[in-house]
Amino acid sequence: MEKRLPLDQVPTPAYVIDLPALRRNGERLRDVAERSGAHILLAQKAFSSYSVYPELAKYISGTTASGYFEARLGYEEMGRPFGKETHVYAPAFTTEDMDKLLPICDHIIFNSLAQWKVHRDRAFSYAETNAQAPSFGLRFNPEYSEIETDIYNPCVKGSRLGILREDLDQALALDKSILDGISGLHFHTHCEQGFGPLSRTIKVIEEKFGDLLMQPQIKWLNLGGGHHITKDDYDREGLISEVNRLSEKYNVTVYLEPGEAVAIDAGYLIGSVLDIVENGIKIAILDVSAACHMPDVLEMPYRPPLKDSFEAEEKPYTYRLAGNTCLAGDVIGDYSFEAPLQVGSRLYFTDMAMYTMVKNNTFNGMPLPSIWVLDDDGSCTLFKDFGYEDFKERL
Ligand SMILES: *Cc1c(COP(=O)(O)O)cnc(C)c1O
C-alpha cells in the first residue's frame, strides 16, 4: 500500500527527493535545450533515482551512464522505449559489456584508441546487422581544465581520462583509418562551474580539435557534465548562444550531460539526534552519517547546508554533528541553533539529492535511509525502504 506522510513525519533516516525543485531544474534545462538545440542528458552517476525518471523525461533527452548497470537502468527507465536516448562512457569496457551495451545505447564513447581498436569490429558487425546501432565517439583530454580540486580534475597530470591530441596524431600517422566509424567527440573537464570556464575551454577545444570537428564524419560534440546550468546565476543565455554557434559552425549536435545540475537543491537527508555528548564541545550523534550517507562531505570535503542552522557560535547553541559509526572522522560539521537540540530533534540537511543515494553504503552496518518523494502538496510518498537484508545481501 502506498505510504504517504507529511515531510515532518517521515521516519528518519530518510532521503526525500523534492519533486517541485526537480521540476524547476527541469524547466531551466528544457529551456536551454529548446533554444540551443542541445540534447541534455542526466548523468546518472550523480542521481539515479529512477522513481522520478518519468517526471524528468518531460524535460531532458535521456541519460548517460558510466558503465553497463547505469546504461541498463537509463534504458529501462528513460531509454528508447520512451523515445529517449541512452549514452555510455567508461574508462574501459569488456567485450561482455560491449555485447550488452550495443543493443541499448545510442552513443558509446571510448576512452582510448586501444579500447576503440578492441571493440570496433564488434561495433561494426553489430551496425551491419541492426537498423538501430549506436553512434561511436572518443573522449579527448584537451589538457585544459579550471577545476582546482585534483581528484575532480580529469586533466590533472597523469590523468587516465581521455585521449591526448598528440597521441591521436601519432596513431593517425601509423593508421589513417583509425577514426573510421567515429562520429563524435567527447570532453568532460568541468565540475560545479559556470559558463566562463566553459567558454574558455571551448576556445581551447576549437584550437586543438577544430580540424576534427570540421570533418563531415563528426556529427556530434559532447561537452560532458559539471555545468551548473540550473543555478540562479548561471549565464544560460551565454550557453545558448555558444551552443548555437558551435552547432552551426561545425554542423554538429551538441550534447550536455549534467548530473548535479539536474538534481541540485532537490532533496533532503533527514536525520534525528540519538544522543548528545560533550568533549570540549557539545556533540550530537545522529542517525545519519557523513561516511555512509553523504560521503562527499568527507571526500570533497565540505560542510553541508542544514535547514534552520547557522555557523558555529553565531547563535547561542553550537553543536558538532556526527554520525553513529565508529569512524572518529565521521563528522558532518559544526553548526549553531537558536534553541538547544534534544534527543529526537529532527535535522534537515539540504541539497542532498545528488551524489548521495548513488554513493551510500552500509559501513559499520549502518541502515540505509529510506527514499521518499515530496510532491507539490507537501506530502511525501515512500518509494523504498531498506532493512537488514539489504546489508546482508551484499556481503
Ligand atoms: C561526472 C560526469 C558527469 C556529470 O558531472 P556533474 O558534475 O554531476 O554534472 C558527466 N559526464 C562525465 C563523463 C562525468 O564523468
Short mmCIF file of C-alpha atoms and ligand atoms in Angstrom, two decimals:
data_model
loop_
_atom_site.label_atom_id
_atom_site.label_comp_id
_atom_site.label_asym_id
_atom_site.label_seq_id
_atom_site.Cartn_x
_atom_site.Cartn_y
_atom_site.Cartn_z
CA MET A 1 0.00 0.00 0.00
CA GLU A 2 1.21 3.46 -0.82
CA LYS A 3 2.61 5.19 2.20
CA ARG A 4 2.10 8.97 2.40
CA LEU A 5 3.19 11.28 5.21
CA PRO A 6 3.83 14.98 5.68
CA LEU A 7 7.53 15.89 5.47
CA ASP A 8 7.79 16.46 9.23
CA GLN A 9 6.56 12.95 9.97
CA VAL A 10 8.78 10.95 7.63
CA PRO A 11 10.70 8.47 9.82
CA THR A 12 14.46 9.04 9.90
CA PRO A 13 16.94 8.42 8.42
CA ALA A 14 15.40 9.32 5.08
CA TYR A 15 16.27 10.90 1.77
CA VAL A 16 13.43 12.98 0.41
CA ILE A 17 13.50 13.90 -3.27
CA ASP A 18 11.91 17.31 -3.79
CA LEU A 19 9.83 16.92 -6.94
CA PRO A 20 8.87 20.60 -7.35
CA ALA A 21 12.58 21.51 -7.16
CA LEU A 22 13.43 18.85 -9.74
CA ARG A 23 10.75 20.34 -12.00
CA ARG A 24 12.26 23.82 -11.55
CA ASN A 25 15.65 22.43 -12.64
CA GLY A 26 13.97 20.54 -15.48
CA GLU A 27 12.29 23.67 -16.79
CA ARG A 28 15.59 25.53 -16.93
CA LEU A 29 17.25 22.65 -18.75
CA ARG A 30 14.39 22.30 -21.20
CA ASP A 31 14.54 26.00 -21.99
CA VAL A 32 18.27 25.73 -22.77
CA ALA A 33 17.66 22.64 -24.92
CA GLU A 34 14.79 24.18 -26.84
CA ARG A 35 16.57 27.43 -27.60
CA SER A 36 20.01 25.96 -28.35
CA GLY A 37 19.25 22.60 -29.94
CA ALA A 38 21.45 20.90 -27.34
CA HIS A 39 20.45 17.45 -26.20
CA ILE A 40 20.65 17.38 -22.41
CA LEU A 41 21.19 14.07 -20.66
CA LEU A 42 21.09 13.14 -16.98
CA ALA A 43 24.48 11.83 -15.83
CA GLN A 44 23.19 9.02 -13.66
CA LYS A 45 26.34 8.78 -11.59
CA ALA A 46 25.07 11.84 -9.71
CA PHE A 47 21.45 10.82 -9.40
CA SER A 48 19.85 7.52 -10.37
CA SER A 49 16.53 7.69 -8.55
CA TYR A 50 14.51 6.17 -11.31
CA SER A 51 11.25 6.65 -9.45
CA VAL A 52 11.28 10.22 -10.78
CA TYR A 53 12.61 9.45 -14.30
CA PRO A 54 9.09 9.68 -15.77
CA GLU A 55 8.97 13.24 -14.43
CA LEU A 56 12.50 14.11 -15.66
CA ALA A 57 11.67 12.69 -19.08
CA LYS A 58 9.42 15.71 -19.64
CA TYR A 59 12.46 17.96 -19.64
CA ILE A 60 15.54 16.13 -20.94
CA SER A 61 16.61 13.92 -23.84
CA GLY A 62 17.68 10.87 -21.87
CA THR A 63 20.51 9.61 -19.71
CA THR A 64 24.19 8.94 -19.80
CA ALA A 65 25.97 6.21 -17.93
CA SER A 66 29.36 5.24 -16.59
CA GLY A 67 29.02 1.56 -17.45
CA TYR A 68 26.58 -1.25 -18.15
CA PHE A 69 24.49 -1.10 -14.98
CA GLU A 70 23.77 2.60 -15.26
CA ALA A 71 23.21 2.28 -19.01
CA ARG A 72 20.70 -0.52 -18.46
CA LEU A 73 18.89 1.48 -15.79
CA GLY A 74 18.75 4.50 -18.08
CA TYR A 75 17.50 2.37 -20.95
CA GLU A 76 14.87 0.57 -18.88
CA GLU A 77 13.53 3.66 -17.16
CA MET A 78 14.15 6.51 -19.64
CA GLY A 79 15.51 4.97 -22.85
CA ARG A 80 14.37 4.10 -26.37
CA PRO A 81 11.05 2.61 -25.22
CA PHE A 82 10.19 6.14 -24.00
CA GLY A 83 11.61 7.92 -27.05
CA LYS A 84 14.73 8.86 -25.07
CA GLU A 85 18.46 8.36 -25.56
CA THR A 86 20.94 6.21 -23.65
CA HIS A 87 24.61 7.13 -23.78
CA VAL A 88 27.55 5.43 -22.14
CA TYR A 89 31.17 6.25 -21.46
CA ALA A 90 33.61 4.28 -19.33
CA PRO A 91 37.38 4.33 -18.92
CA ALA A 92 37.30 0.74 -20.20
CA PHE A 93 34.70 -1.75 -21.46
CA THR A 94 34.98 -5.54 -21.54
CA THR A 95 33.73 -7.44 -24.58
CA GLU A 96 30.91 -8.77 -22.37
CA ASP A 97 29.96 -5.16 -21.59
CA MET A 98 30.01 -4.31 -25.27
CA ASP A 99 27.67 -7.15 -26.24
CA LYS A 100 25.16 -5.89 -23.72
CA LEU A 101 25.60 -2.20 -24.48
CA LEU A 102 25.32 -2.32 -28.28
CA PRO A 103 21.58 -3.11 -28.30
CA ILE A 104 20.56 -0.49 -25.72
CA CYS A 105 22.83 2.52 -26.33
CA ASP A 106 22.56 5.41 -28.76
CA HIS A 107 26.09 6.66 -28.16
CA ILE A 108 29.06 4.64 -26.94
CA ILE A 109 32.14 6.67 -26.05
CA PHE A 110 35.61 5.16 -25.78
CA ASN A 111 38.35 6.47 -23.54
CA SER A 112 41.35 5.32 -25.56
CA LEU A 113 42.31 4.34 -29.08
CA ALA A 114 43.26 0.90 -27.78
CA GLN A 115 39.70 0.45 -26.47
CA TRP A 116 38.28 1.56 -29.80
CA LYS A 117 40.50 -0.96 -31.62
CA VAL A 118 39.45 -3.75 -29.27
CA HIS A 119 35.74 -3.09 -29.80
CA ARG A 120 35.39 -1.65 -33.28
CA ASP A 121 34.97 -4.94 -35.21
CA ARG A 122 32.22 -5.96 -32.83
CA ALA A 123 30.70 -2.50 -33.19
CA PHE A 124 30.84 -2.57 -37.00
CA SER A 125 29.37 -6.02 -37.26
CA TYR A 126 26.55 -5.04 -34.92
CA ALA A 127 25.89 -1.96 -37.05
CA GLU A 128 25.79 -4.07 -40.24
CA THR A 129 23.09 -6.37 -38.94
CA ASN A 130 20.96 -3.97 -36.90
CA ALA A 131 18.97 -0.99 -38.09
CA GLN A 132 19.31 0.83 -34.77
CA ALA A 133 23.02 0.76 -34.00
CA PRO A 134 24.79 3.17 -31.68
CA SER A 135 26.95 6.03 -32.81
CA PHE A 136 30.56 5.83 -31.61
CA GLY A 137 32.71 8.55 -30.17
CA LEU A 138 36.03 9.17 -28.46
CA ARG A 139 36.77 11.04 -25.28
CA PHE A 140 39.62 13.51 -25.59
CA ASN A 141 41.66 15.26 -22.95
CA PRO A 142 42.06 18.88 -24.05
CA GLU A 143 44.66 19.37 -21.28
CA TYR A 144 42.73 22.39 -20.07
CA SER A 145 40.51 22.48 -17.01
CA GLU A 146 39.84 25.12 -14.40
CA ILE A 147 38.89 22.59 -11.69
CA GLU A 148 41.05 23.27 -8.67
CA THR A 149 40.46 20.05 -6.71
CA ASP A 150 42.72 17.39 -8.22
CA ILE A 151 40.51 14.40 -7.53
CA TYR A 152 37.79 16.00 -9.66
CA ASN A 153 40.11 17.24 -12.40
CA PRO A 154 40.22 14.90 -15.42
CA CYS A 155 43.04 16.96 -16.95
CA VAL A 156 45.36 16.60 -13.96
CA LYS A 157 48.88 15.49 -14.88
CA GLY A 158 48.92 11.73 -15.40
CA SER A 159 45.13 11.51 -15.87
CA ARG A 160 43.78 8.30 -17.40
CA LEU A 161 40.70 10.07 -18.73
CA GLY A 162 40.66 10.86 -22.43
CA ILE A 163 42.98 10.75 -25.43
CA LEU A 164 45.68 13.39 -25.86
CA ARG A 165 45.81 15.18 -29.19
CA GLU A 166 49.45 14.21 -29.68
CA ASP A 167 48.60 10.54 -29.19
CA LEU A 168 45.84 10.75 -31.77
CA ASP A 169 48.24 12.33 -34.24
CA GLN A 170 50.80 9.59 -33.67
CA ALA A 171 48.16 6.91 -34.16
CA LEU A 172 46.86 8.61 -37.31
CA ALA A 173 50.38 8.67 -38.75
CA LEU A 174 50.50 4.88 -38.40
CA ASP A 175 46.92 4.13 -39.40
CA LYS A 176 44.91 6.68 -41.35
CA SER A 177 41.71 4.69 -40.88
CA ILE A 178 41.73 4.75 -37.10
CA LEU A 179 38.90 7.27 -36.97
CA ASP A 180 36.69 5.38 -39.43
CA GLY A 181 33.38 4.76 -37.70
CA ILE A 182 33.85 7.57 -35.19
CA SER A 183 31.05 10.16 -35.31
CA GLY A 184 31.61 12.28 -32.24
CA LEU A 185 33.99 13.89 -29.80
CA HIS A 186 33.51 13.94 -26.04
CA PHE A 187 35.11 16.27 -23.49
CA HIS A 188 34.43 16.32 -19.77
CA THR A 189 36.52 18.85 -17.90
CA HIS A 190 34.11 20.69 -15.60
CA CYS A 191 32.85 20.38 -12.05
CA GLU A 192 30.32 22.76 -10.49
CA GLN A 193 31.29 25.50 -12.91
CA GLY A 194 29.65 28.45 -14.58
CA PHE A 195 29.69 29.48 -18.22
CA GLY A 196 33.02 31.36 -18.01
CA PRO A 197 35.19 28.25 -17.65
CA LEU A 198 33.13 26.52 -20.35
CA SER A 199 33.61 29.30 -22.87
CA ARG A 200 37.36 29.35 -22.21
CA THR A 201 37.50 25.55 -22.52
CA ILE A 202 35.61 25.66 -25.81
CA LYS A 203 38.24 28.04 -27.14
CA VAL A 204 40.97 25.50 -26.32
CA ILE A 205 38.91 22.68 -27.83
CA GLU A 206 38.45 24.62 -31.05
CA GLU A 207 42.16 25.42 -31.25
CA LYS A 208 43.25 21.85 -30.62
CA PHE A 209 40.43 19.85 -32.18
CA GLY A 210 38.79 22.25 -34.65
CA ASP A 211 40.18 20.33 -37.64
CA LEU A 212 38.45 17.15 -36.41
CA LEU A 213 35.20 18.98 -35.70
CA MET A 214 35.24 20.29 -39.26
CA GLN A 215 35.32 16.79 -40.72
CA PRO A 216 31.92 15.78 -42.12
CA GLN A 217 32.05 12.38 -40.34
CA ILE A 218 31.87 14.20 -36.99
CA LYS A 219 28.18 14.62 -36.24
CA TRP A 220 28.21 15.44 -32.55
CA LEU A 221 30.15 17.16 -29.83
CA ASN A 222 29.54 16.16 -26.22
CA LEU A 223 30.68 18.77 -23.71
CA GLY A 224 30.32 16.49 -20.68
CA GLY A 225 28.95 17.48 -17.31
CA GLY A 226 29.94 19.73 -14.45
CA HIS A 227 27.98 22.70 -15.81
CA HIS A 228 25.93 24.41 -13.12
CA ILE A 229 23.27 25.23 -15.70
CA THR A 230 20.30 25.35 -13.33
CA LYS A 231 21.86 27.67 -10.75
CA ASP A 232 20.16 31.06 -10.45
CA ASP A 233 23.28 32.91 -11.55
CA TYR A 234 24.37 30.63 -14.43
CA ASP A 235 24.71 32.50 -17.71
CA ARG A 236 22.20 30.40 -19.61
CA GLU A 237 21.93 32.97 -22.41
CA GLY A 238 25.69 32.67 -22.94
CA LEU A 239 25.42 28.89 -23.07
CA ILE A 240 22.54 29.01 -25.53
CA SER A 241 24.35 31.30 -27.94
CA GLU A 242 27.58 29.30 -27.70
CA VAL A 243 25.78 26.01 -28.42
CA ASN A 244 24.04 27.61 -31.38
CA ARG A 245 27.35 28.92 -32.69
CA LEU A 246 29.12 25.55 -32.34
CA SER A 247 26.26 23.64 -33.95
CA GLU A 248 26.25 25.94 -36.94
CA LYS A 249 29.99 26.31 -37.38
CA TYR A 250 30.78 22.59 -37.20
CA ASN A 251 27.43 21.16 -38.24
CA VAL A 252 27.21 19.05 -35.09
CA THR A 253 24.59 18.25 -32.48
CA VAL A 254 25.82 19.42 -29.09
CA TYR A 255 25.26 17.21 -26.04
CA LEU A 256 25.45 18.32 -22.43
CA GLU A 257 25.37 15.72 -19.68
CA PRO A 258 24.96 17.39 -16.30
CA GLY A 259 24.41 15.29 -13.21
CA GLU A 260 24.50 17.82 -10.48
CA ALA A 261 22.54 20.50 -12.37
CA VAL A 262 19.59 18.11 -12.80
CA ALA A 263 19.25 17.35 -9.12
CA ILE A 264 20.77 20.40 -7.48
CA ASP A 265 18.91 21.59 -4.40
CA ALA A 266 16.27 18.96 -4.96
CA GLY A 267 16.33 16.85 -1.84
CA TYR A 268 16.79 16.43 1.88
CA LEU A 269 18.53 13.97 4.07
CA ILE A 270 16.56 13.94 7.31
CA GLY A 271 18.19 12.70 10.48
CA SER A 272 17.41 12.64 14.17
CA VAL A 273 19.54 13.26 17.22
CA LEU A 274 20.25 9.98 19.06
CA ASP A 275 22.43 11.32 21.87
CA ILE A 276 24.36 14.39 22.92
CA VAL A 277 27.82 14.01 24.45
CA GLU A 278 30.34 16.61 25.49
CA ASN A 279 34.10 16.81 24.97
CA GLY A 280 35.16 20.44 24.84
CA ILE A 281 32.14 20.98 22.57
CA LYS A 282 28.63 19.55 22.58
CA ILE A 283 28.45 16.74 20.05
CA ALA A 284 25.15 15.47 18.69
CA ILE A 285 25.23 11.88 17.49
CA LEU A 286 22.80 11.42 14.60
CA ASP A 287 21.18 8.53 12.78
CA VAL A 288 22.70 9.91 9.56
CA SER A 289 26.38 9.56 8.84
CA ALA A 290 28.79 11.55 6.69
CA ALA A 291 30.73 8.38 5.86
CA CYS A 292 27.68 6.33 4.88
CA HIS A 293 25.01 8.72 3.66
CA MET A 294 26.80 11.83 2.37
CA PRO A 295 30.37 10.69 1.65
CA ASP A 296 31.19 13.84 -0.35
CA VAL A 297 31.19 15.70 2.96
CA LEU A 298 34.41 13.81 3.76
CA GLU A 299 35.69 13.40 0.20
CA MET A 300 35.29 16.92 -1.09
CA PRO A 301 35.33 17.94 1.81
CA TYR A 302 32.50 20.37 2.61
CA ARG A 303 30.03 21.31 5.32
CA PRO A 304 26.54 20.53 4.07
CA PRO A 305 23.75 23.10 4.34
CA LEU A 306 21.30 22.39 7.16
CA LYS A 307 17.86 23.98 7.44
CA ASP A 308 17.37 26.46 10.33
CA SER A 309 21.04 26.33 11.30
CA PHE A 310 23.86 28.85 11.45
CA GLU A 311 27.64 28.96 11.56
CA ALA A 312 29.20 27.67 14.76
CA GLU A 313 28.94 30.22 17.61
CA GLU A 314 26.68 32.50 15.57
CA LYS A 315 23.64 31.53 17.69
CA PRO A 316 23.57 30.51 21.37
CA TYR A 317 23.66 26.73 20.90
CA THR A 318 26.57 25.21 18.98
CA TYR A 319 26.95 21.51 18.27
CA ARG A 320 29.25 19.29 16.33
CA LEU A 321 27.00 16.96 14.29
CA ALA A 322 28.41 13.47 13.84
CA GLY A 323 27.43 10.02 12.63
CA ASN A 324 26.60 6.88 14.57
CA THR A 325 29.64 4.95 13.29
CA CYS A 326 32.99 4.08 14.88
CA LEU A 327 34.90 6.30 12.47
CA ALA A 328 36.35 9.17 14.52
CA GLY A 329 36.19 11.38 11.44
CA ASP A 330 32.52 10.72 10.75
CA VAL A 331 31.80 14.38 11.46
CA ILE A 332 29.33 16.37 9.41
CA GLY A 333 30.32 19.78 10.75
CA ASP A 334 29.83 22.38 13.47
CA TYR A 335 26.54 24.31 13.47
CA SER A 336 24.68 26.63 15.81
CA PHE A 337 20.97 26.91 16.55
CA GLU A 338 18.53 29.32 18.18
CA ALA A 339 17.32 26.61 20.56
CA PRO A 340 19.10 23.65 22.09
CA LEU A 341 18.97 20.29 20.32
CA GLN A 342 17.45 17.38 22.16
CA VAL A 343 17.39 13.64 21.70
CA GLY A 344 14.79 13.17 18.98
CA SER A 345 15.32 16.60 17.33
CA ARG A 346 14.98 16.33 13.56
CA LEU A 347 17.60 17.83 11.25
CA TYR A 348 17.05 18.55 7.56
CA PHE A 349 20.24 18.55 5.50
CA THR A 350 19.53 20.20 2.16
CA ASP A 351 20.82 19.74 -1.40
CA MET A 352 21.01 16.02 -0.65
CA ALA A 353 19.59 14.50 -3.84
CA MET A 354 22.82 14.34 -5.83
CA TYR A 355 25.88 12.20 -5.13
CA THR A 356 24.20 10.77 -2.01
CA MET A 357 21.84 7.87 -2.74
CA VAL A 358 24.20 6.72 -5.51
CA LYS A 359 27.12 6.67 -3.08
CA ASN A 360 25.64 5.47 0.19
CA ASN A 361 26.89 2.36 1.90
CA THR A 362 26.32 0.21 4.98
CA PHE A 363 29.75 0.62 6.58
CA ASN A 364 29.50 -0.25 10.29
CA GLY A 365 26.20 -1.93 9.49
CA MET A 366 24.54 1.47 9.24
CA PRO A 367 20.96 1.29 7.99
CA LEU A 368 20.34 2.81 4.56
CA PRO A 369 17.97 5.79 4.69
CA SER A 370 14.59 5.16 3.10
CA ILE A 371 13.76 7.09 -0.08
CA TRP A 372 10.69 9.34 -0.27
CA VAL A 373 9.37 11.72 -2.89
CA LEU A 374 7.97 15.10 -1.83
CA ASP A 375 5.15 16.38 -4.03
CA ASP A 376 3.60 19.83 -4.63
CA ASP A 377 1.05 19.41 -1.83
CA GLY A 378 3.77 18.86 0.78
CA SER A 379 3.09 15.16 1.18
CA CYS A 380 5.81 12.55 0.84
CA THR A 381 5.37 9.16 -0.77
CA LEU A 382 7.57 6.27 0.26
CA PHE A 383 9.45 4.88 -2.72
CA LYS A 384 11.71 2.43 -0.95
CA ASP A 385 12.84 1.39 2.48
CA PHE A 386 15.70 -0.85 3.42
CA GLY A 387 16.48 -3.26 6.19
CA TYR A 388 18.82 -5.92 7.46
CA GLU A 389 18.57 -7.98 4.27
CA ASP A 390 19.96 -5.11 2.19
CA PHE A 391 23.00 -5.06 4.44
CA LYS A 392 23.43 -8.83 4.46
CA GLU A 393 22.82 -9.39 0.75
CA ARG A 394 25.93 -7.51 -0.30
CA LEU A 395 28.33 -9.34 1.96
C1 LIG B 1 30.74 13.12 -13.59
C2 LIG B 1 30.46 13.19 -15.01
C3 LIG B 1 29.32 13.89 -15.47
C4 LIG B 1 28.38 14.64 -14.56
O1 LIG B 1 29.04 15.60 -13.81
P1 LIG B 1 28.26 16.62 -12.85
O2 LIG B 1 29.36 17.33 -12.17
O3 LIG B 1 27.44 15.82 -11.91
O4 LIG B 1 27.43 17.49 -13.72
C5 LIG B 1 29.09 13.90 -16.84
N1 LIG B 1 29.91 13.26 -17.69
C6 LIG B 1 31.00 12.58 -17.29
C7 LIG B 1 31.86 11.90 -18.28
C8 LIG B 1 31.30 12.51 -15.94
O5 LIG B 1 32.40 11.85 -15.53
#
